Short mmCIF file of C-alpha atoms and ligand atoms in Angstrom, two decimals:
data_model
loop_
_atom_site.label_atom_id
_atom_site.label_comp_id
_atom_site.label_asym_id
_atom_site.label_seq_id
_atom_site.Cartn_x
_atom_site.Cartn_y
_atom_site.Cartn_z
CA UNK A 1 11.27 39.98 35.12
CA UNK A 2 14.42 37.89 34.26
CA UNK A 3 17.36 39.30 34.74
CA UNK A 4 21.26 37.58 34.31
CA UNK A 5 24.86 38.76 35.42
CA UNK A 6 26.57 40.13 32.79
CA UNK A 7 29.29 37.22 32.94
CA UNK A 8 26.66 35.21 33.09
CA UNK A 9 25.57 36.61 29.93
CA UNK A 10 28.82 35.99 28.21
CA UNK A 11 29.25 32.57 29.48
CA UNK A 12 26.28 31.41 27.51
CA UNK A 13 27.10 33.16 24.51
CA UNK A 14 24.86 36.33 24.39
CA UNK A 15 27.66 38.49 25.31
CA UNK A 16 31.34 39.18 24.67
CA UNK A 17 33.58 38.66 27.16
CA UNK A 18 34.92 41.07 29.07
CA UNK A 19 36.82 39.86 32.41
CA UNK A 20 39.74 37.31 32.10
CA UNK A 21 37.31 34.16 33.87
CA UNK A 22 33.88 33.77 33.20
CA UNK A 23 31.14 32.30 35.86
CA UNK A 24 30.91 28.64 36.62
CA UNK A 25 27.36 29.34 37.65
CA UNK A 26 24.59 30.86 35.75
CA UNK A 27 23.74 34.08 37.98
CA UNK A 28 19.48 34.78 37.25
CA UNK A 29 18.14 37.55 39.53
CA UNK A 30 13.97 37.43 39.92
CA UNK A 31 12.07 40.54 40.86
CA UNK A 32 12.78 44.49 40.16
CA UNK A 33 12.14 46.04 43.52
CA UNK A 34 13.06 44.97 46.61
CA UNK A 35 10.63 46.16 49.78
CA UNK A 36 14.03 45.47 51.70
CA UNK A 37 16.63 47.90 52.62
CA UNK A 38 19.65 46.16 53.17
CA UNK A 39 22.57 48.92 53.48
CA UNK A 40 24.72 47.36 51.42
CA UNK A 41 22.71 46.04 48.63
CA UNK A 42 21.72 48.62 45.25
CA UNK A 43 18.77 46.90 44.58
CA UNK A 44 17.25 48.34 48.14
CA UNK A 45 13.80 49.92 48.37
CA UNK A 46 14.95 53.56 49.22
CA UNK A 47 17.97 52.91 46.22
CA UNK A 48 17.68 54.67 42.75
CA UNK A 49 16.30 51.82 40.19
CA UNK A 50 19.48 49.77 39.28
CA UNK A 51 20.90 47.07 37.33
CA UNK A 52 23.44 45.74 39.93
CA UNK A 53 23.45 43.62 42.54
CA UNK A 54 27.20 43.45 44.39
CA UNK A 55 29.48 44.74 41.83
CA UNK A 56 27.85 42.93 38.92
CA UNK A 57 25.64 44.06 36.45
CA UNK A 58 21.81 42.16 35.81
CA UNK A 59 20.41 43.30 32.78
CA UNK A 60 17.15 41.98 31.80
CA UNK A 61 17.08 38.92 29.17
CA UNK A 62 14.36 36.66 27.61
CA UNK A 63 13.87 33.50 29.04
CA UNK A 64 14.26 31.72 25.53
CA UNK A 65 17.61 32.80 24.98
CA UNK A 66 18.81 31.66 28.68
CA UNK A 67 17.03 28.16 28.27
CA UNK A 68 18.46 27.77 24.66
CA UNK A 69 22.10 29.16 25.86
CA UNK A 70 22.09 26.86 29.22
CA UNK A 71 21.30 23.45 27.30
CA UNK A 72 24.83 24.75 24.86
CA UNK A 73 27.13 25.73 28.06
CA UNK A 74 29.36 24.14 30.27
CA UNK A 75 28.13 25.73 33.48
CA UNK A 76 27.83 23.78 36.41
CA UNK A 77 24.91 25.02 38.58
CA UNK A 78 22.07 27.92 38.33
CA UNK A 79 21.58 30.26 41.25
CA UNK A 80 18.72 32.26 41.26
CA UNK A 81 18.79 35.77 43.22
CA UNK A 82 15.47 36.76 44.43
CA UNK A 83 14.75 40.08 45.47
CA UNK A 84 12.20 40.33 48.26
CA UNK A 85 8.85 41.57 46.16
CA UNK A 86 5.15 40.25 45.56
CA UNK A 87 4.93 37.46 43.15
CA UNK A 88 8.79 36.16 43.10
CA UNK A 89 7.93 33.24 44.40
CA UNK A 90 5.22 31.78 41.64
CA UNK A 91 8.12 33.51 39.50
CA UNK A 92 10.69 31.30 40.74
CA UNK A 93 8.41 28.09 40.61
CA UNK A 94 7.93 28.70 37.07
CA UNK A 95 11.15 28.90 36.27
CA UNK A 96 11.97 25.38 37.96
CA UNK A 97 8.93 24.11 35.87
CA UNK A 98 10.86 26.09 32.43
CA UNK A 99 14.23 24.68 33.26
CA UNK A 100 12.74 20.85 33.65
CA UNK A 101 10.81 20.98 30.21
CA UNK A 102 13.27 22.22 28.55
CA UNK A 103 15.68 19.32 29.59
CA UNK A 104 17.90 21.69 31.79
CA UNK A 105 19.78 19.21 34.36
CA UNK A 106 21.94 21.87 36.18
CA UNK A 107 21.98 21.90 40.17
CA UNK A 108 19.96 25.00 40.92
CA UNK A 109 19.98 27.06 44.32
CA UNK A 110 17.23 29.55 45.10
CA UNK A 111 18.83 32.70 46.91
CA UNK A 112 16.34 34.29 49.36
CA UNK A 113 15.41 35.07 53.29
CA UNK A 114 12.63 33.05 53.45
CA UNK A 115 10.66 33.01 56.57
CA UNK A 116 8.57 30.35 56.47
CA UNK A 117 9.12 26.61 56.15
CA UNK A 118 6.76 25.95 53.63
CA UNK A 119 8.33 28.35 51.34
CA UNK A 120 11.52 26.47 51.67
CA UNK A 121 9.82 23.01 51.29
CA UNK A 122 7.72 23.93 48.31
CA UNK A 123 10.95 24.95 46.33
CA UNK A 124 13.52 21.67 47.29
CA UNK A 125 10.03 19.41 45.97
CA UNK A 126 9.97 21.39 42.91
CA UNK A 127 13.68 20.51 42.27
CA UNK A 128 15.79 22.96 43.72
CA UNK A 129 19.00 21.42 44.82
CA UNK A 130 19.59 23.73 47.31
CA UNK A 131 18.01 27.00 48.82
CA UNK A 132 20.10 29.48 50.43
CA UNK A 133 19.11 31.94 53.37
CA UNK A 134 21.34 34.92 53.42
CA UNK A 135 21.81 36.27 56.84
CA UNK A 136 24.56 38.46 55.30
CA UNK A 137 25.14 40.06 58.57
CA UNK A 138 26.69 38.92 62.14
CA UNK A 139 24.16 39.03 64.88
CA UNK A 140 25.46 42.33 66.56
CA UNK A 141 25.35 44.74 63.38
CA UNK A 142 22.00 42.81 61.89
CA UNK A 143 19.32 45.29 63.32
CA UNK A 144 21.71 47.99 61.76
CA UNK A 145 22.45 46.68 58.17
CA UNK A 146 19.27 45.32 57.53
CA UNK A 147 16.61 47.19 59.53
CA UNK A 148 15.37 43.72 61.68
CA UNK A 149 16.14 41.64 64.56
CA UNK A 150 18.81 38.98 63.71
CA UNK A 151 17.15 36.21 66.26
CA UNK A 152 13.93 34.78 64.34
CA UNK A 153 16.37 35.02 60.50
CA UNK A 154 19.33 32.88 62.73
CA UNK A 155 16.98 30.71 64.24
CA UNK A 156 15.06 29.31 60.82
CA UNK A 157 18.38 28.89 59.30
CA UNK A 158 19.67 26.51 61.53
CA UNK A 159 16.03 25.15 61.99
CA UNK A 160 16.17 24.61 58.32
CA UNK A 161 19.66 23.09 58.46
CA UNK A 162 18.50 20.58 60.99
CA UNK A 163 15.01 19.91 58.56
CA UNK A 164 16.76 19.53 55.31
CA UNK A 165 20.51 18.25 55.73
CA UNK A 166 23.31 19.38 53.29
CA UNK A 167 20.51 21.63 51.29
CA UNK A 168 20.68 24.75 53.13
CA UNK A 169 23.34 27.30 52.72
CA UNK A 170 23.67 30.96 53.77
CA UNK A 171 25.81 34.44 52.90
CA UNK A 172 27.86 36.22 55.15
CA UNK A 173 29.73 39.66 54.46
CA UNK A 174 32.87 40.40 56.59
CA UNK A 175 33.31 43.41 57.22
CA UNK A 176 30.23 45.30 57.83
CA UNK A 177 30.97 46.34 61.16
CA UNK A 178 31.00 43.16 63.07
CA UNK A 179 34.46 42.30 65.05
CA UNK A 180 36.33 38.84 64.01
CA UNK A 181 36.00 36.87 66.98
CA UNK A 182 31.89 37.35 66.50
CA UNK A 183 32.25 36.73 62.51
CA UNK A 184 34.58 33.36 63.08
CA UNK A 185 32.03 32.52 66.12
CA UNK A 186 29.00 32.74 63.60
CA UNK A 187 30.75 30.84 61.05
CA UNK A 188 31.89 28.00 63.41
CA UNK A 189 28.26 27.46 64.03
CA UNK A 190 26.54 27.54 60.57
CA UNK A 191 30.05 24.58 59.76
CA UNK A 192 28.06 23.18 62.68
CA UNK A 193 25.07 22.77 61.31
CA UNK A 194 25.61 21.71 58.21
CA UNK A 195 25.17 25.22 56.37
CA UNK A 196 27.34 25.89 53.32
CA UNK A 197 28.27 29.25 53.78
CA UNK A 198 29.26 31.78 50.33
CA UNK A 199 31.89 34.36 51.91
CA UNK A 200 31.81 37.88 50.87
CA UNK A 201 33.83 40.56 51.78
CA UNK A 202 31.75 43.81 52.26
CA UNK A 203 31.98 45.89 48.60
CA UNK A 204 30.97 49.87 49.15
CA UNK A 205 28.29 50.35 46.43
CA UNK A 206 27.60 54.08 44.90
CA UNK A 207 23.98 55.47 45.74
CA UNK A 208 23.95 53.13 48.86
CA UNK A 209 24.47 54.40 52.34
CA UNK A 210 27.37 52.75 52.91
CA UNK A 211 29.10 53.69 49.20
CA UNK A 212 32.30 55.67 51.52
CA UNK A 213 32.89 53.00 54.15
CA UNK A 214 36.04 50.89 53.21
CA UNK A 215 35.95 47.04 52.48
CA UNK A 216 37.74 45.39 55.04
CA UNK A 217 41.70 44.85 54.76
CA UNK A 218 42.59 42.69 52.38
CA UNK A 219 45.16 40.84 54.68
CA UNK A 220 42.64 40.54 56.84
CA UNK A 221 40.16 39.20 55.05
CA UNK A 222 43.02 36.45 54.01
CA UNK A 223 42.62 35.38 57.77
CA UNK A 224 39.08 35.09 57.53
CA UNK A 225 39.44 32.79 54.15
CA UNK A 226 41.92 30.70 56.05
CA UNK A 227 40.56 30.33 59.23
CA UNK A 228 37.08 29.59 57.72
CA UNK A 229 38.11 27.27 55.42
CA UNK A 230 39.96 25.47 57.64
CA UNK A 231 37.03 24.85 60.03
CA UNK A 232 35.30 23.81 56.86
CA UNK A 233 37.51 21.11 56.19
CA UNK A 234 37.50 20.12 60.21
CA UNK A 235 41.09 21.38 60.91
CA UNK A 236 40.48 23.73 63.08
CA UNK A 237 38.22 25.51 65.14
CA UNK A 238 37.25 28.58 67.57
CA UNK A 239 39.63 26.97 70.51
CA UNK A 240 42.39 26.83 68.31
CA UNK A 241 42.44 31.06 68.03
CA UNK A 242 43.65 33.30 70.06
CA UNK A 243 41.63 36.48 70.41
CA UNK A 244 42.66 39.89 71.26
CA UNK A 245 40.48 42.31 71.78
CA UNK A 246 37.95 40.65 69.33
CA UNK A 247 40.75 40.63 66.49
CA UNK A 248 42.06 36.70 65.74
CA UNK A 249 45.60 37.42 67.09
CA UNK A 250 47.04 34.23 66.55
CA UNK A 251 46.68 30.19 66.43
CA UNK A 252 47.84 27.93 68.91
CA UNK A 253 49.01 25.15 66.00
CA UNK A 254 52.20 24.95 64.73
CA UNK A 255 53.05 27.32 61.64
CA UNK A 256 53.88 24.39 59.23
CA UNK A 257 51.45 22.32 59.97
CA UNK A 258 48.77 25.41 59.08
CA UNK A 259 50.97 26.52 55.91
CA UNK A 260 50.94 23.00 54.43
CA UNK A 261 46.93 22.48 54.89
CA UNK A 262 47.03 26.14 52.47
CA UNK A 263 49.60 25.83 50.04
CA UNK A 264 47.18 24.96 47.14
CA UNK A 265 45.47 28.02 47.77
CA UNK A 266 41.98 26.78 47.68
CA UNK A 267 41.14 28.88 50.76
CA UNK A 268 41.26 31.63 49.04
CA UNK A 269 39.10 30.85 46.20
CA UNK A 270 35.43 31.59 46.34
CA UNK A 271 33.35 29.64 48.63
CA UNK A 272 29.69 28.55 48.75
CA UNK A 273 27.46 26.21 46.61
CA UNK A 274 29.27 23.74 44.64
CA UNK A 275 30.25 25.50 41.46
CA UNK A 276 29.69 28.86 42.13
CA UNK A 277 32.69 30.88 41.81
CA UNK A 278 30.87 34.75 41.31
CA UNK A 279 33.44 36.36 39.84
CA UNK A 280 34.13 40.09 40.28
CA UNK A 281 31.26 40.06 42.52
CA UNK A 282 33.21 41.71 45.54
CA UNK A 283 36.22 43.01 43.52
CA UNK A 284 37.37 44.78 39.71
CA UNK A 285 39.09 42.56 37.56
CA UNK A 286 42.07 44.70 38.10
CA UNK A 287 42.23 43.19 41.39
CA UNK A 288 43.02 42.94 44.28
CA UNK A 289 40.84 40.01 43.99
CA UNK A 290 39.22 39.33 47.71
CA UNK A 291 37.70 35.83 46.29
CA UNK A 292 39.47 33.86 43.86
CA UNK A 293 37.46 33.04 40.68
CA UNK A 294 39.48 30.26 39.83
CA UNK A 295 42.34 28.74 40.74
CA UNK A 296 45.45 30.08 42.28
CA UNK A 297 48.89 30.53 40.55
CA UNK A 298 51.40 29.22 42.52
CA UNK A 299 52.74 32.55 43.03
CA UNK A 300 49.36 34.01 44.21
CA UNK A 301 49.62 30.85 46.42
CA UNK A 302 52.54 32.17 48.18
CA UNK A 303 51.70 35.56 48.24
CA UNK A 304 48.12 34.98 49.92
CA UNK A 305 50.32 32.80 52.87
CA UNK A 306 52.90 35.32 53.02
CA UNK A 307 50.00 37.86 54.06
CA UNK A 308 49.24 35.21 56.26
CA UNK A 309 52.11 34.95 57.87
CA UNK A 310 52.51 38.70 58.39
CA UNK A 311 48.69 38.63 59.93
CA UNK A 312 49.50 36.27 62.73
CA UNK A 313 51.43 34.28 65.33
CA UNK A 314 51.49 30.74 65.48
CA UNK A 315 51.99 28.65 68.70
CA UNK A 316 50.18 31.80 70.25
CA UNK A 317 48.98 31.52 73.60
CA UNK A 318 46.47 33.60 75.82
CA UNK A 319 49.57 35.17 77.92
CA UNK A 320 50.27 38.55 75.96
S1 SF4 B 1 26.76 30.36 47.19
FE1 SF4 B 1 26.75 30.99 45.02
S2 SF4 B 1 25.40 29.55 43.97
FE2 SF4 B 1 25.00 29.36 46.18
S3 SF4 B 1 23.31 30.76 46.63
FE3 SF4 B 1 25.21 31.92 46.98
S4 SF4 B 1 25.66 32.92 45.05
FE4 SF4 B 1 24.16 31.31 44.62
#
């Protein structure tokens, strides 16, 4: 079954609009049941049936209307969300073969924790740009969250990243129970290798188990953005950070020389594939918004680095 965000929806014209941005990428979710059961995630094999996935709604829709409503939008890229069931994959291939007869050009990613290579080939030679391989969770809460060892998952991600450079990307929730020091270390490595990483912050979903646990602190997770994003961009990295007690206390650069590389505020926007901005995905519309659907005002600019600057110490050193 085909199923689309709700934005994603209104950004091809089957839907009235509802939030103030729409997507930049068209959001398609393959599959009804998932035999996983991520903590986190509503669309979990022990989880009432559900539309959602994150925050967002996926009701179903007829391929017709998606093909006909892609070739009239502006969108920039198609991401399809698999959930783990028998038959998504042939689903997924025949979608790639849909979207190439019907003259759709778009960049498309295929979202899914594939475990075996041949999955992942079979999908890039069918004319995905990109598949991603969402580890969602650090290595020390993995086992917990999503009921599996993390080492084989971490190891054919990076395996894959080394196989098929710049085409492999990956999801990672902060705030699931993990500390920062392990979350930044995890990060550094995936910049490492070459895997384009979409940032979440962990979003408490009702009928899941961990609907009452808090999302992290928002000035927090402004840390996280910057410090990320920075090691994206090569400016910085894990030797730069001081640690205390796994918490990032501080940064051993200069203050200025950090504030300047942020002042546009694209740290704080969302982060992953090229043109995927998943709005409201981790956050209402009301805000506070944890990822940035579009671009910054200045004043939400200088509010995000004020946070910042509350959240740690620059020219820090290991002597406390
Ligand atoms: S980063 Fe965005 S476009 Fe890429 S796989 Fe994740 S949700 Fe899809």
């Amino acid at each position: 079954m085909l199923r689309a965000s709700s934005g994603t929806l209104c950004a091809l014209g089957l839907k009235k609009a509802a939030g103030p941005v729409l997507p930049t990428t068209a959001y398609l979710m393959l599959g009804t049941k998932c035999r996983r059961n991520c903590l986190f995630c509503a669309q979990r094999r022990d989880a009432p049936p559900s539309v959602m996935l994150s925050r967002v709604d996926f009701p179903p829709v007829e391929w017709e209307a998606v093909l006909e409503g892609l070739r009239r939008s502006s969108l920039e890229r198609i991401c399809f969300q698999l959930v783990c069931q028998e038959g998504v994959l042939r689903e997924t291939e025949k979608g790639l073969a849909l979207l190439r007869q019907h003259g759709v050009a778009l960049p498309v990613c295929v979202s899914y924790l594939f475990q075996r290579e041949e999955h992942v080939r079979r999908l890039l030679a069918l004319g995905a740009e990109r598949v991603s391989l969402p580890l969602d969770a650090a290595p020390s809460v993995f086992a917990g969250v999503k009921g599996e060892e993390p080492f084989a998952p971490y190891r054919f991600v990076l395996q894959m990243a080394r196989r098929y450079p710049g085409r492999i990307g990956t999801h990672l929730i902060f705030g699931l129970g993990e500390n920062e020091e392990e979350f930044l270390a995890v990060y550094q490595k995936m910049v490492d290798s070459g895997v384009t990483v979409g940032l979440f912050a962990f979003t408490p979903l009702k009928n899941t188990p961990l609907a009452d646990r808090d999302p992290p602190p928002l000035g927090r997770y402004r840390v996280v953005q910057a410090l990320t994003y920075l090691m994206e961009k090569g400016r910085l990295s894990l030797r730069d950070m001081v640690f205390a007690g796994g918490r990032v206390k501080g940064l051993k650069k200069d203050r200025s020389e950090i504030l300047a590389l942020l002042e546009d505020g694209a740290a704080f926007r969302t982060r992953g594939c090229p043109g995927c901005n998943r709005p409201y995905f981790n956050e209402s519309p009301r805000g506070p918004l944890y990822n940035y659907p579009r671009e910054l005002t200045e004043e939400e600019a200088k509010e995000a680095l004020a946070v910042l600057e509350r959240e740690l110490e620059f020219r820090c050193t290991r002597f406390f």
